[in-house]
């Protein structure tokens, strides 16, 4: 099933593959600061070779335009973003210094609804990691996707029953639920509620895919009872051992949003996972890490992203 697996991964965008493989899993864990410093002004913001992440990474406020997702998850931008409020009854936003709690209004509403469903499956609140930048686009650190406001990372740490301080939100570590040998989940931290919240997300029609570590997928395959149709959307990926990644479909009325090919048929369990547990994948040699792709420039992004960037 190696061919299927690779084809499916490539469908996520080759850049995603390369970056994920070369960056490994640690990025979601990077700590933040209570005193974020503004980035220095660019000497030459119109240089056509300038990586687009240098431009979008400096936009702290959304483009005041009609909300729409433009382009592909790993090559696009976002107009009219909304912020997920940093506190709700059933969620809290983490790493506030990153200013990445922006999304398409569909994503913000979706997360609020999912958070409210959590307690019914034993998950008392979401700790929300990165969504998108204020205008989407490529990021200076951490992700190849999350560019169009339809991706969100949810920590695999249950939300404590109190409001976290600003400092905790920057410094606290998420829980790695994968065992040290990477072949299964760690039974000392993995709970039925982990399955419950991932399943609750996957069953939502507007969810396109969910990315988890292959060890988590293996556990879900083993533990899912009753309806197993949702497993189809839960796809193995590198990293994603401290968080799971929710990807929404393109909004129906937004032709500039480029949909992703649907995942391969089937639940993706059993031998479909074999490749992920080969030694070459579990323990890649440093020399096997592919070269970083050339960073995206404005010319690589849809033309409409220029308007998003320059909007007041
Ligand atoms: Zn993610």
PDB file of C-alpha atoms in Angstrom, residues 15-295:
ATOM      1  CA  UNK A  15       5.645  21.187  -0.064  1.00  0.00           C
ATOM      2  CA  UNK A  16       3.775  19.807   2.917  1.00  0.00           C
ATOM      3  CA  UNK A  17       5.517  16.491   2.499  1.00  0.00           C
ATOM      4  CA  UNK A  18       8.970  17.956   2.226  1.00  0.00           C
ATOM      5  CA  UNK A  19       8.603  20.398   5.038  1.00  0.00           C
ATOM      6  CA  UNK A  20       6.946  17.911   7.347  1.00  0.00           C
ATOM      7  CA  UNK A  21       9.658  15.375   6.720  1.00  0.00           C
ATOM      8  CA  UNK A  22      12.462  17.822   7.236  1.00  0.00           C
ATOM      9  CA  UNK A  23      11.063  19.723  10.201  1.00  0.00           C
ATOM     10  CA  UNK A  24       9.871  16.734  12.153  1.00  0.00           C
ATOM     11  CA  UNK A  25       7.342  16.944  14.913  1.00  0.00           C
ATOM     12  CA  UNK A  26       8.589  19.503  17.341  1.00  0.00           C
ATOM     13  CA  UNK A  27       7.220  22.727  15.917  1.00  0.00           C
ATOM     14  CA  UNK A  28       3.852  22.686  17.645  1.00  0.00           C
ATOM     15  CA  UNK A  29       5.772  22.445  20.882  1.00  0.00           C
ATOM     16  CA  UNK A  30       7.881  25.539  20.440  1.00  0.00           C
ATOM     17  CA  UNK A  31       7.358  27.819  23.386  1.00  0.00           C
ATOM     18  CA  UNK A  32       6.175  31.384  23.019  1.00  0.00           C
ATOM     19  CA  UNK A  33       6.896  34.566  24.895  1.00  0.00           C
ATOM     20  CA  UNK A  34       4.906  37.094  26.906  1.00  0.00           C
ATOM     21  CA  UNK A  35       6.796  39.864  25.197  1.00  0.00           C
ATOM     22  CA  UNK A  36       6.774  39.269  21.457  1.00  0.00           C
ATOM     23  CA  UNK A  37       8.948  41.704  19.510  1.00  0.00           C
ATOM     24  CA  UNK A  38       7.726  43.171  16.230  1.00  0.00           C
ATOM     25  CA  UNK A  39       9.665  41.997  13.217  1.00  0.00           C
ATOM     26  CA  UNK A  40      12.042  44.546  11.701  1.00  0.00           C
ATOM     27  CA  UNK A  41      10.769  46.357   8.614  1.00  0.00           C
ATOM     28  CA  UNK A  42      11.756  44.823   5.298  1.00  0.00           C
ATOM     29  CA  UNK A  43      14.454  46.678   3.382  1.00  0.00           C
ATOM     30  CA  UNK A  44      12.970  45.692   0.047  1.00  0.00           C
ATOM     31  CA  UNK A  45       9.342  44.573   0.357  1.00  0.00           C
ATOM     32  CA  UNK A  46       8.802  44.648  -3.411  1.00  0.00           C
ATOM     33  CA  UNK A  47      11.669  42.306  -4.241  1.00  0.00           C
ATOM     34  CA  UNK A  48       9.989  39.598  -6.350  1.00  0.00           C
ATOM     35  CA  UNK A  49      12.293  36.974  -4.836  1.00  0.00           C
ATOM     36  CA  UNK A  50      11.231  37.828  -1.294  1.00  0.00           C
ATOM     37  CA  UNK A  51       9.580  34.831   0.388  1.00  0.00           C
ATOM     38  CA  UNK A  52       5.864  35.549   0.786  1.00  0.00           C
ATOM     39  CA  UNK A  53       6.083  34.408   4.419  1.00  0.00           C
ATOM     40  CA  UNK A  54       8.119  37.555   5.142  1.00  0.00           C
ATOM     41  CA  UNK A  55       5.173  39.639   3.935  1.00  0.00           C
ATOM     42  CA  UNK A  56       2.248  37.665   5.394  1.00  0.00           C
ATOM     43  CA  UNK A  57       4.180  37.090   8.616  1.00  0.00           C
ATOM     44  CA  UNK A  58       4.172  40.862   9.192  1.00  0.00           C
ATOM     45  CA  UNK A  59       0.413  41.315   8.838  1.00  0.00           C
ATOM     46  CA  UNK A  60      -1.137  41.324  12.275  1.00  0.00           C
ATOM     47  CA  UNK A  61      -4.671  42.306  11.284  1.00  0.00           C
ATOM     48  CA  UNK A  62      -7.064  40.741   8.774  1.00  0.00           C
ATOM     49  CA  UNK A  63      -7.767  42.195   5.345  1.00  0.00           C
ATOM     50  CA  UNK A  64     -11.099  44.044   5.734  1.00  0.00           C
ATOM     51  CA  UNK A  65     -12.659  42.302   2.745  1.00  0.00           C
ATOM     52  CA  UNK A  66     -15.448  39.802   2.253  1.00  0.00           C
ATOM     53  CA  UNK A  67     -14.363  36.552   3.900  1.00  0.00           C
ATOM     54  CA  UNK A  68     -12.961  34.031   1.459  1.00  0.00           C
ATOM     55  CA  UNK A  69     -10.289  31.371   1.253  1.00  0.00           C
ATOM     56  CA  UNK A  70      -8.062  31.854  -1.776  1.00  0.00           C
ATOM     57  CA  UNK A  71      -5.943  29.080  -3.276  1.00  0.00           C
ATOM     58  CA  UNK A  72      -4.847  25.804  -1.718  1.00  0.00           C
ATOM     59  CA  UNK A  73      -4.208  24.853   1.903  1.00  0.00           C
ATOM     60  CA  UNK A  74      -0.447  25.016   1.290  1.00  0.00           C
ATOM     61  CA  UNK A  75      -0.449  27.820  -1.308  1.00  0.00           C
ATOM     62  CA  UNK A  76      -2.938  30.574  -0.651  1.00  0.00           C
ATOM     63  CA  UNK A  77      -4.222  33.280   1.645  1.00  0.00           C
ATOM     64  CA  UNK A  78      -7.307  34.451   3.502  1.00  0.00           C
ATOM     65  CA  UNK A  79      -9.476  37.565   3.205  1.00  0.00           C
ATOM     66  CA  UNK A  80     -11.856  38.749   5.911  1.00  0.00           C
ATOM     67  CA  UNK A  81     -10.487  36.488   8.639  1.00  0.00           C
ATOM     68  CA  UNK A  82     -12.203  36.258  12.013  1.00  0.00           C
ATOM     69  CA  UNK A  83     -10.407  35.613  15.291  1.00  0.00           C
ATOM     70  CA  UNK A  84     -11.404  32.744  17.531  1.00  0.00           C
ATOM     71  CA  UNK A  85     -11.948  34.412  20.940  1.00  0.00           C
ATOM     72  CA  UNK A  86      -9.109  33.366  23.221  1.00  0.00           C
ATOM     73  CA  UNK A  87     -11.506  32.031  25.869  1.00  0.00           C
ATOM     74  CA  UNK A  88     -14.778  30.197  25.619  1.00  0.00           C
ATOM     75  CA  UNK A  89     -16.684  27.961  28.013  1.00  0.00           C
ATOM     76  CA  UNK A  90     -15.153  24.949  26.289  1.00  0.00           C
ATOM     77  CA  UNK A  91     -11.956  26.195  24.680  1.00  0.00           C
ATOM     78  CA  UNK A  92      -8.820  28.258  25.249  1.00  0.00           C
ATOM     79  CA  UNK A  93      -6.347  29.497  22.664  1.00  0.00           C
ATOM     80  CA  UNK A  94      -2.683  28.656  23.258  1.00  0.00           C
ATOM     81  CA  UNK A  95       0.528  30.492  22.238  1.00  0.00           C
ATOM     82  CA  UNK A  96      -1.187  33.861  21.948  1.00  0.00           C
ATOM     83  CA  UNK A  97       2.121  35.503  21.019  1.00  0.00           C
ATOM     84  CA  UNK A  98       1.973  33.759  17.657  1.00  0.00           C
ATOM     85  CA  UNK A  99      -1.235  35.627  16.689  1.00  0.00           C
ATOM     86  CA  UNK A 100      -2.446  32.636  14.730  1.00  0.00           C
ATOM     87  CA  UNK A 101      -5.984  32.303  16.051  1.00  0.00           C
ATOM     88  CA  UNK A 102      -7.431  33.584  12.770  1.00  0.00           C
ATOM     89  CA  UNK A 103      -9.587  31.659  10.373  1.00  0.00           C
ATOM     90  CA  UNK A 104     -12.339  31.683   7.831  1.00  0.00           C
ATOM     91  CA  UNK A 105     -15.595  32.434   9.711  1.00  0.00           C
ATOM     92  CA  UNK A 106     -16.613  28.829   8.928  1.00  0.00           C
ATOM     93  CA  UNK A 107     -13.605  27.560  10.874  1.00  0.00           C
ATOM     94  CA  UNK A 108     -14.251  29.823  13.847  1.00  0.00           C
ATOM     95  CA  UNK A 109     -17.884  28.694  14.042  1.00  0.00           C
ATOM     96  CA  UNK A 110     -16.871  25.088  13.543  1.00  0.00           C
ATOM     97  CA  UNK A 111     -14.382  25.151  16.417  1.00  0.00           C
ATOM     98  CA  UNK A 112     -16.893  26.760  18.755  1.00  0.00           C
ATOM     99  CA  UNK A 113     -19.433  24.050  17.907  1.00  0.00           C
ATOM    100  CA  UNK A 114     -16.922  21.223  18.227  1.00  0.00           C
ATOM    101  CA  UNK A 115     -15.730  22.571  21.570  1.00  0.00           C
ATOM    102  CA  UNK A 116     -19.311  22.567  22.839  1.00  0.00           C
ATOM    103  CA  UNK A 117     -19.774  18.937  21.789  1.00  0.00           C
ATOM    104  CA  UNK A 118     -16.598  17.856  23.562  1.00  0.00           C
ATOM    105  CA  UNK A 119     -18.044  17.367  27.052  1.00  0.00           C
ATOM    106  CA  UNK A 120     -20.537  14.816  25.644  1.00  0.00           C
ATOM    107  CA  UNK A 121     -17.608  12.607  24.632  1.00  0.00           C
ATOM    108  CA  UNK A 122     -15.561  13.229  27.770  1.00  0.00           C
ATOM    109  CA  UNK A 123     -13.371  15.985  26.310  1.00  0.00           C
ATOM    110  CA  UNK A 124     -14.063  18.989  28.478  1.00  0.00           C
ATOM    111  CA  UNK A 125     -12.481  21.642  26.343  1.00  0.00           C
ATOM    112  CA  UNK A 126     -10.205  22.310  23.393  1.00  0.00           C
ATOM    113  CA  UNK A 127      -6.751  23.788  23.698  1.00  0.00           C
ATOM    114  CA  UNK A 128      -6.448  25.422  20.320  1.00  0.00           C
ATOM    115  CA  UNK A 129      -3.011  25.723  18.712  1.00  0.00           C
ATOM    116  CA  UNK A 130      -2.241  27.321  15.392  1.00  0.00           C
ATOM    117  CA  UNK A 131      -5.011  28.274  12.991  1.00  0.00           C
ATOM    118  CA  UNK A 132      -3.906  30.856  10.395  1.00  0.00           C
ATOM    119  CA  UNK A 133      -2.241  34.230  10.337  1.00  0.00           C
ATOM    120  CA  UNK A 134      -4.452  37.294  10.108  1.00  0.00           C
ATOM    121  CA  UNK A 135      -4.284  37.228   6.305  1.00  0.00           C
ATOM    122  CA  UNK A 136      -3.376  33.566   6.011  1.00  0.00           C
ATOM    123  CA  UNK A 137      -0.502  32.918   3.642  1.00  0.00           C
ATOM    124  CA  UNK A 138       2.792  31.148   4.287  1.00  0.00           C
ATOM    125  CA  UNK A 139       4.191  31.319   7.817  1.00  0.00           C
ATOM    126  CA  UNK A 140       7.689  32.166   8.997  1.00  0.00           C
ATOM    127  CA  UNK A 141       7.747  29.077  11.206  1.00  0.00           C
ATOM    128  CA  UNK A 142       6.129  25.740  11.497  1.00  0.00           C
ATOM    129  CA  UNK A 143       3.622  24.860   8.794  1.00  0.00           C
ATOM    130  CA  UNK A 144       3.368  24.375   5.066  1.00  0.00           C
ATOM    131  CA  UNK A 145      -0.436  24.449   5.170  1.00  0.00           C
ATOM    132  CA  UNK A 146      -2.727  26.582   7.403  1.00  0.00           C
ATOM    133  CA  UNK A 147      -2.639  29.220   4.636  1.00  0.00           C
ATOM    134  CA  UNK A 148      -6.311  29.654   3.706  1.00  0.00           C
ATOM    135  CA  UNK A 149      -7.958  29.783   7.134  1.00  0.00           C
ATOM    136  CA  UNK A 150      -9.436  26.283   7.049  1.00  0.00           C
ATOM    137  CA  UNK A 151      -6.823  24.379   9.118  1.00  0.00           C
ATOM    138  CA  UNK A 152      -6.580  24.216  12.915  1.00  0.00           C
ATOM    139  CA  UNK A 153      -4.325  22.321  15.314  1.00  0.00           C
ATOM    140  CA  UNK A 154      -5.946  21.007  18.485  1.00  0.00           C
ATOM    141  CA  UNK A 155      -3.731  19.916  21.351  1.00  0.00           C
ATOM    142  CA  UNK A 156      -4.001  16.347  22.555  1.00  0.00           C
ATOM    143  CA  UNK A 157      -3.896  17.708  26.107  1.00  0.00           C
ATOM    144  CA  UNK A 158      -7.321  17.953  27.765  1.00  0.00           C
ATOM    145  CA  UNK A 159      -8.227  21.483  28.835  1.00  0.00           C
ATOM    146  CA  UNK A 160      -7.788  22.075  32.568  1.00  0.00           C
ATOM    147  CA  UNK A 161     -10.911  23.183  34.454  1.00  0.00           C
ATOM    148  CA  UNK A 162      -9.607  26.707  34.927  1.00  0.00           C
ATOM    149  CA  UNK A 163      -8.464  29.620  32.840  1.00  0.00           C
ATOM    150  CA  UNK A 164      -4.811  29.274  31.924  1.00  0.00           C
ATOM    151  CA  UNK A 165      -2.572  32.273  32.533  1.00  0.00           C
ATOM    152  CA  UNK A 166      -0.903  34.069  29.640  1.00  0.00           C
ATOM    153  CA  UNK A 167       2.389  32.593  30.742  1.00  0.00           C
ATOM    154  CA  UNK A 168       1.044  29.043  30.823  1.00  0.00           C
ATOM    155  CA  UNK A 169      -0.326  29.507  27.334  1.00  0.00           C
ATOM    156  CA  UNK A 170       3.160  30.346  26.101  1.00  0.00           C
ATOM    157  CA  UNK A 171       5.182  27.902  28.172  1.00  0.00           C
ATOM    158  CA  UNK A 172       3.029  24.849  28.801  1.00  0.00           C
ATOM    159  CA  UNK A 173       3.885  21.758  26.770  1.00  0.00           C
ATOM    160  CA  UNK A 174       1.275  19.727  24.977  1.00  0.00           C
ATOM    161  CA  UNK A 175       1.041  16.011  25.693  1.00  0.00           C
ATOM    162  CA  UNK A 176       2.786  13.600  23.357  1.00  0.00           C
ATOM    163  CA  UNK A 177       0.404  10.653  23.206  1.00  0.00           C
ATOM    164  CA  UNK A 178       2.726   8.483  21.081  1.00  0.00           C
ATOM    165  CA  UNK A 179       4.901   5.853  22.771  1.00  0.00           C
ATOM    166  CA  UNK A 180       8.683   6.236  22.718  1.00  0.00           C
ATOM    167  CA  UNK A 181       9.103   3.525  20.059  1.00  0.00           C
ATOM    168  CA  UNK A 182       6.554   5.417  17.871  1.00  0.00           C
ATOM    169  CA  UNK A 183       4.694   2.198  17.127  1.00  0.00           C
ATOM    170  CA  UNK A 184       1.579   2.844  19.180  1.00  0.00           C
ATOM    171  CA  UNK A 185       0.020   5.328  21.561  1.00  0.00           C
ATOM    172  CA  UNK A 186       1.334   5.682  25.100  1.00  0.00           C
ATOM    173  CA  UNK A 187      -1.259   3.938  27.294  1.00  0.00           C
ATOM    174  CA  UNK A 188      -0.335   6.111  30.275  1.00  0.00           C
ATOM    175  CA  UNK A 189      -1.731   9.221  28.553  1.00  0.00           C
ATOM    176  CA  UNK A 190      -4.063   8.003  25.795  1.00  0.00           C
ATOM    177  CA  UNK A 191      -7.731   7.860  26.855  1.00  0.00           C
ATOM    178  CA  UNK A 192     -11.090   6.975  25.286  1.00  0.00           C
ATOM    179  CA  UNK A 193     -11.852  10.694  25.266  1.00  0.00           C
ATOM    180  CA  UNK A 194      -8.998  11.223  22.773  1.00  0.00           C
ATOM    181  CA  UNK A 195     -10.809   8.918  20.391  1.00  0.00           C
ATOM    182  CA  UNK A 196     -14.067  10.647  21.295  1.00  0.00           C
ATOM    183  CA  UNK A 197     -12.982  14.134  20.300  1.00  0.00           C
ATOM    184  CA  UNK A 198     -11.203  13.056  17.104  1.00  0.00           C
ATOM    185  CA  UNK A 199     -14.254  11.032  16.105  1.00  0.00           C
ATOM    186  CA  UNK A 200     -16.606  13.910  16.908  1.00  0.00           C
ATOM    187  CA  UNK A 201     -14.542  16.147  14.624  1.00  0.00           C
ATOM    188  CA  UNK A 202     -14.217  13.612  11.814  1.00  0.00           C
ATOM    189  CA  UNK A 203     -17.957  12.997  11.700  1.00  0.00           C
ATOM    190  CA  UNK A 204     -18.720  16.622  10.910  1.00  0.00           C
ATOM    191  CA  UNK A 205     -19.625  16.944   7.218  1.00  0.00           C
ATOM    192  CA  UNK A 206     -17.579  20.097   6.733  1.00  0.00           C
ATOM    193  CA  UNK A 207     -14.386  18.356   7.850  1.00  0.00           C
ATOM    194  CA  UNK A 208     -12.305  17.347   4.845  1.00  0.00           C
ATOM    195  CA  UNK A 209      -9.495  15.497   6.641  1.00  0.00           C
ATOM    196  CA  UNK A 210      -7.876  15.123  10.006  1.00  0.00           C
ATOM    197  CA  UNK A 211      -4.141  14.492  10.304  1.00  0.00           C
ATOM    198  CA  UNK A 212      -2.767  12.423  13.161  1.00  0.00           C
ATOM    199  CA  UNK A 213       0.427  10.500  13.815  1.00  0.00           C
ATOM    200  CA  UNK A 214       0.310   6.981  12.353  1.00  0.00           C
ATOM    201  CA  UNK A 215       0.493   5.527  15.870  1.00  0.00           C
ATOM    202  CA  UNK A 216      -2.685   7.424  16.740  1.00  0.00           C
ATOM    203  CA  UNK A 217      -4.409   6.230  13.603  1.00  0.00           C
ATOM    204  CA  UNK A 218      -3.464   2.688  14.532  1.00  0.00           C
ATOM    205  CA  UNK A 219      -5.052   3.133  17.962  1.00  0.00           C
ATOM    206  CA  UNK A 220      -8.202   4.660  16.472  1.00  0.00           C
ATOM    207  CA  UNK A 221      -8.504   1.733  14.056  1.00  0.00           C
ATOM    208  CA  UNK A 222      -8.206  -0.712  16.942  1.00  0.00           C
ATOM    209  CA  UNK A 223     -10.547   1.066  19.334  1.00  0.00           C
ATOM    210  CA  UNK A 224     -13.319   2.397  17.079  1.00  0.00           C
ATOM    211  CA  UNK A 225     -16.598   0.641  17.703  1.00  0.00           C
ATOM    212  CA  UNK A 226     -19.894   0.957  15.862  1.00  0.00           C
ATOM    213  CA  UNK A 227     -19.711   3.417  12.978  1.00  0.00           C
ATOM    214  CA  UNK A 228     -16.241   3.319  11.423  1.00  0.00           C
ATOM    215  CA  UNK A 229     -16.997   5.500   8.420  1.00  0.00           C
ATOM    216  CA  UNK A 230     -15.291   8.497  10.009  1.00  0.00           C
ATOM    217  CA  UNK A 231     -11.898   6.723  10.062  1.00  0.00           C
ATOM    218  CA  UNK A 232     -11.660   7.371   6.321  1.00  0.00           C
ATOM    219  CA  UNK A 233     -11.053  11.058   6.976  1.00  0.00           C
ATOM    220  CA  UNK A 234      -8.392  10.528   9.648  1.00  0.00           C
ATOM    221  CA  UNK A 235      -5.099  10.343   7.773  1.00  0.00           C
ATOM    222  CA  UNK A 236      -1.626   9.458   9.068  1.00  0.00           C
ATOM    223  CA  UNK A 237       1.046  12.103   8.836  1.00  0.00           C
ATOM    224  CA  UNK A 238       4.437  12.932  10.286  1.00  0.00           C
ATOM    225  CA  UNK A 239       4.440  14.688  13.633  1.00  0.00           C
ATOM    226  CA  UNK A 240       0.916  15.265  14.914  1.00  0.00           C
ATOM    227  CA  UNK A 241       1.730  13.400  18.098  1.00  0.00           C
ATOM    228  CA  UNK A 242       1.063  16.394  20.386  1.00  0.00           C
ATOM    229  CA  UNK A 243      -1.883  17.723  18.411  1.00  0.00           C
ATOM    230  CA  UNK A 244      -4.336  16.712  15.749  1.00  0.00           C
ATOM    231  CA  UNK A 245      -4.978  18.821  12.709  1.00  0.00           C
ATOM    232  CA  UNK A 246      -8.477  19.558  11.455  1.00  0.00           C
ATOM    233  CA  UNK A 247      -8.921  20.614   7.843  1.00  0.00           C
ATOM    234  CA  UNK A 248     -12.269  21.941   6.637  1.00  0.00           C
ATOM    235  CA  UNK A 249     -13.541  21.674   3.096  1.00  0.00           C
ATOM    236  CA  UNK A 250     -13.589  24.704   0.851  1.00  0.00           C
ATOM    237  CA  UNK A 251     -16.742  26.736   1.502  1.00  0.00           C
ATOM    238  CA  UNK A 252     -19.290  25.824  -1.161  1.00  0.00           C
ATOM    239  CA  UNK A 253     -19.654  29.292  -2.638  1.00  0.00           C
ATOM    240  CA  UNK A 254     -15.980  30.189  -2.952  1.00  0.00           C
ATOM    241  CA  UNK A 255     -14.616  29.253  -6.375  1.00  0.00           C
ATOM    242  CA  UNK A 256     -11.160  30.644  -5.581  1.00  0.00           C
ATOM    243  CA  UNK A 257     -10.667  28.024  -2.849  1.00  0.00           C
ATOM    244  CA  UNK A 258      -9.005  24.965  -4.373  1.00  0.00           C
ATOM    245  CA  UNK A 259     -10.319  21.714  -2.923  1.00  0.00           C
ATOM    246  CA  UNK A 260      -8.125  18.749  -2.065  1.00  0.00           C
ATOM    247  CA  UNK A 261      -8.594  15.361  -3.711  1.00  0.00           C
ATOM    248  CA  UNK A 262     -10.656  13.172  -1.388  1.00  0.00           C
ATOM    249  CA  UNK A 263      -8.727  10.646   0.720  1.00  0.00           C
ATOM    250  CA  UNK A 264      -8.382   7.133  -0.750  1.00  0.00           C
ATOM    251  CA  UNK A 265     -11.362   4.819  -0.385  1.00  0.00           C
ATOM    252  CA  UNK A 266     -11.506   2.724   2.780  1.00  0.00           C
ATOM    253  CA  UNK A 267     -10.808   3.250   6.450  1.00  0.00           C
ATOM    254  CA  UNK A 268      -7.017   3.376   5.987  1.00  0.00           C
ATOM    255  CA  UNK A 269      -6.483   0.799   8.718  1.00  0.00           C
ATOM    256  CA  UNK A 270      -4.554  -2.478   8.746  1.00  0.00           C
ATOM    257  CA  UNK A 271      -1.914  -2.899   6.046  1.00  0.00           C
ATOM    258  CA  UNK A 272      -2.559   0.620   4.781  1.00  0.00           C
ATOM    259  CA  UNK A 273      -0.473   1.726   7.759  1.00  0.00           C
ATOM    260  CA  UNK A 274       2.424  -0.696   7.295  1.00  0.00           C
ATOM    261  CA  UNK A 275       4.631   1.759   5.443  1.00  0.00           C
ATOM    262  CA  UNK A 276       4.468   4.239   8.315  1.00  0.00           C
ATOM    263  CA  UNK A 277       5.935   1.665  10.691  1.00  0.00           C
ATOM    264  CA  UNK A 278       8.884   0.660   8.534  1.00  0.00           C
ATOM    265  CA  UNK A 279      12.245   1.483  10.038  1.00  0.00           C
ATOM    266  CA  UNK A 280      13.063   3.929   7.238  1.00  0.00           C
ATOM    267  CA  UNK A 281      10.011   6.024   8.117  1.00  0.00           C
ATOM    268  CA  UNK A 282      10.105   5.675  11.898  1.00  0.00           C
ATOM    269  CA  UNK A 283      13.813   6.379  12.148  1.00  0.00           C
ATOM    270  CA  UNK A 284      14.874   8.271   9.035  1.00  0.00           C
ATOM    271  CA  UNK A 285      18.564   8.827   8.528  1.00  0.00           C
ATOM    272  CA  UNK A 286      19.455  12.513   8.647  1.00  0.00           C
ATOM    273  CA  UNK A 287      20.785  12.237   5.101  1.00  0.00           C
ATOM    274  CA  UNK A 288      17.359  11.046   3.954  1.00  0.00           C
ATOM    275  CA  UNK A 289      15.797  14.399   4.783  1.00  0.00           C
ATOM    276  CA  UNK A 290      15.004  16.116   1.490  1.00  0.00           C
ATOM    277  CA  UNK A 291      16.265  19.590   0.803  1.00  0.00           C
ATOM    278  CA  UNK A 292      13.937  22.376   1.885  1.00  0.00           C
ATOM    279  CA  UNK A 293      11.761  23.516  -0.995  1.00  0.00           C
ATOM    280  CA  UNK A 294      12.273  27.014  -2.331  1.00  0.00           C
ATOM    281  CA  UNK A 295      10.070  29.328  -0.263  1.00  0.00           C
TER     282      UNK A 295
END
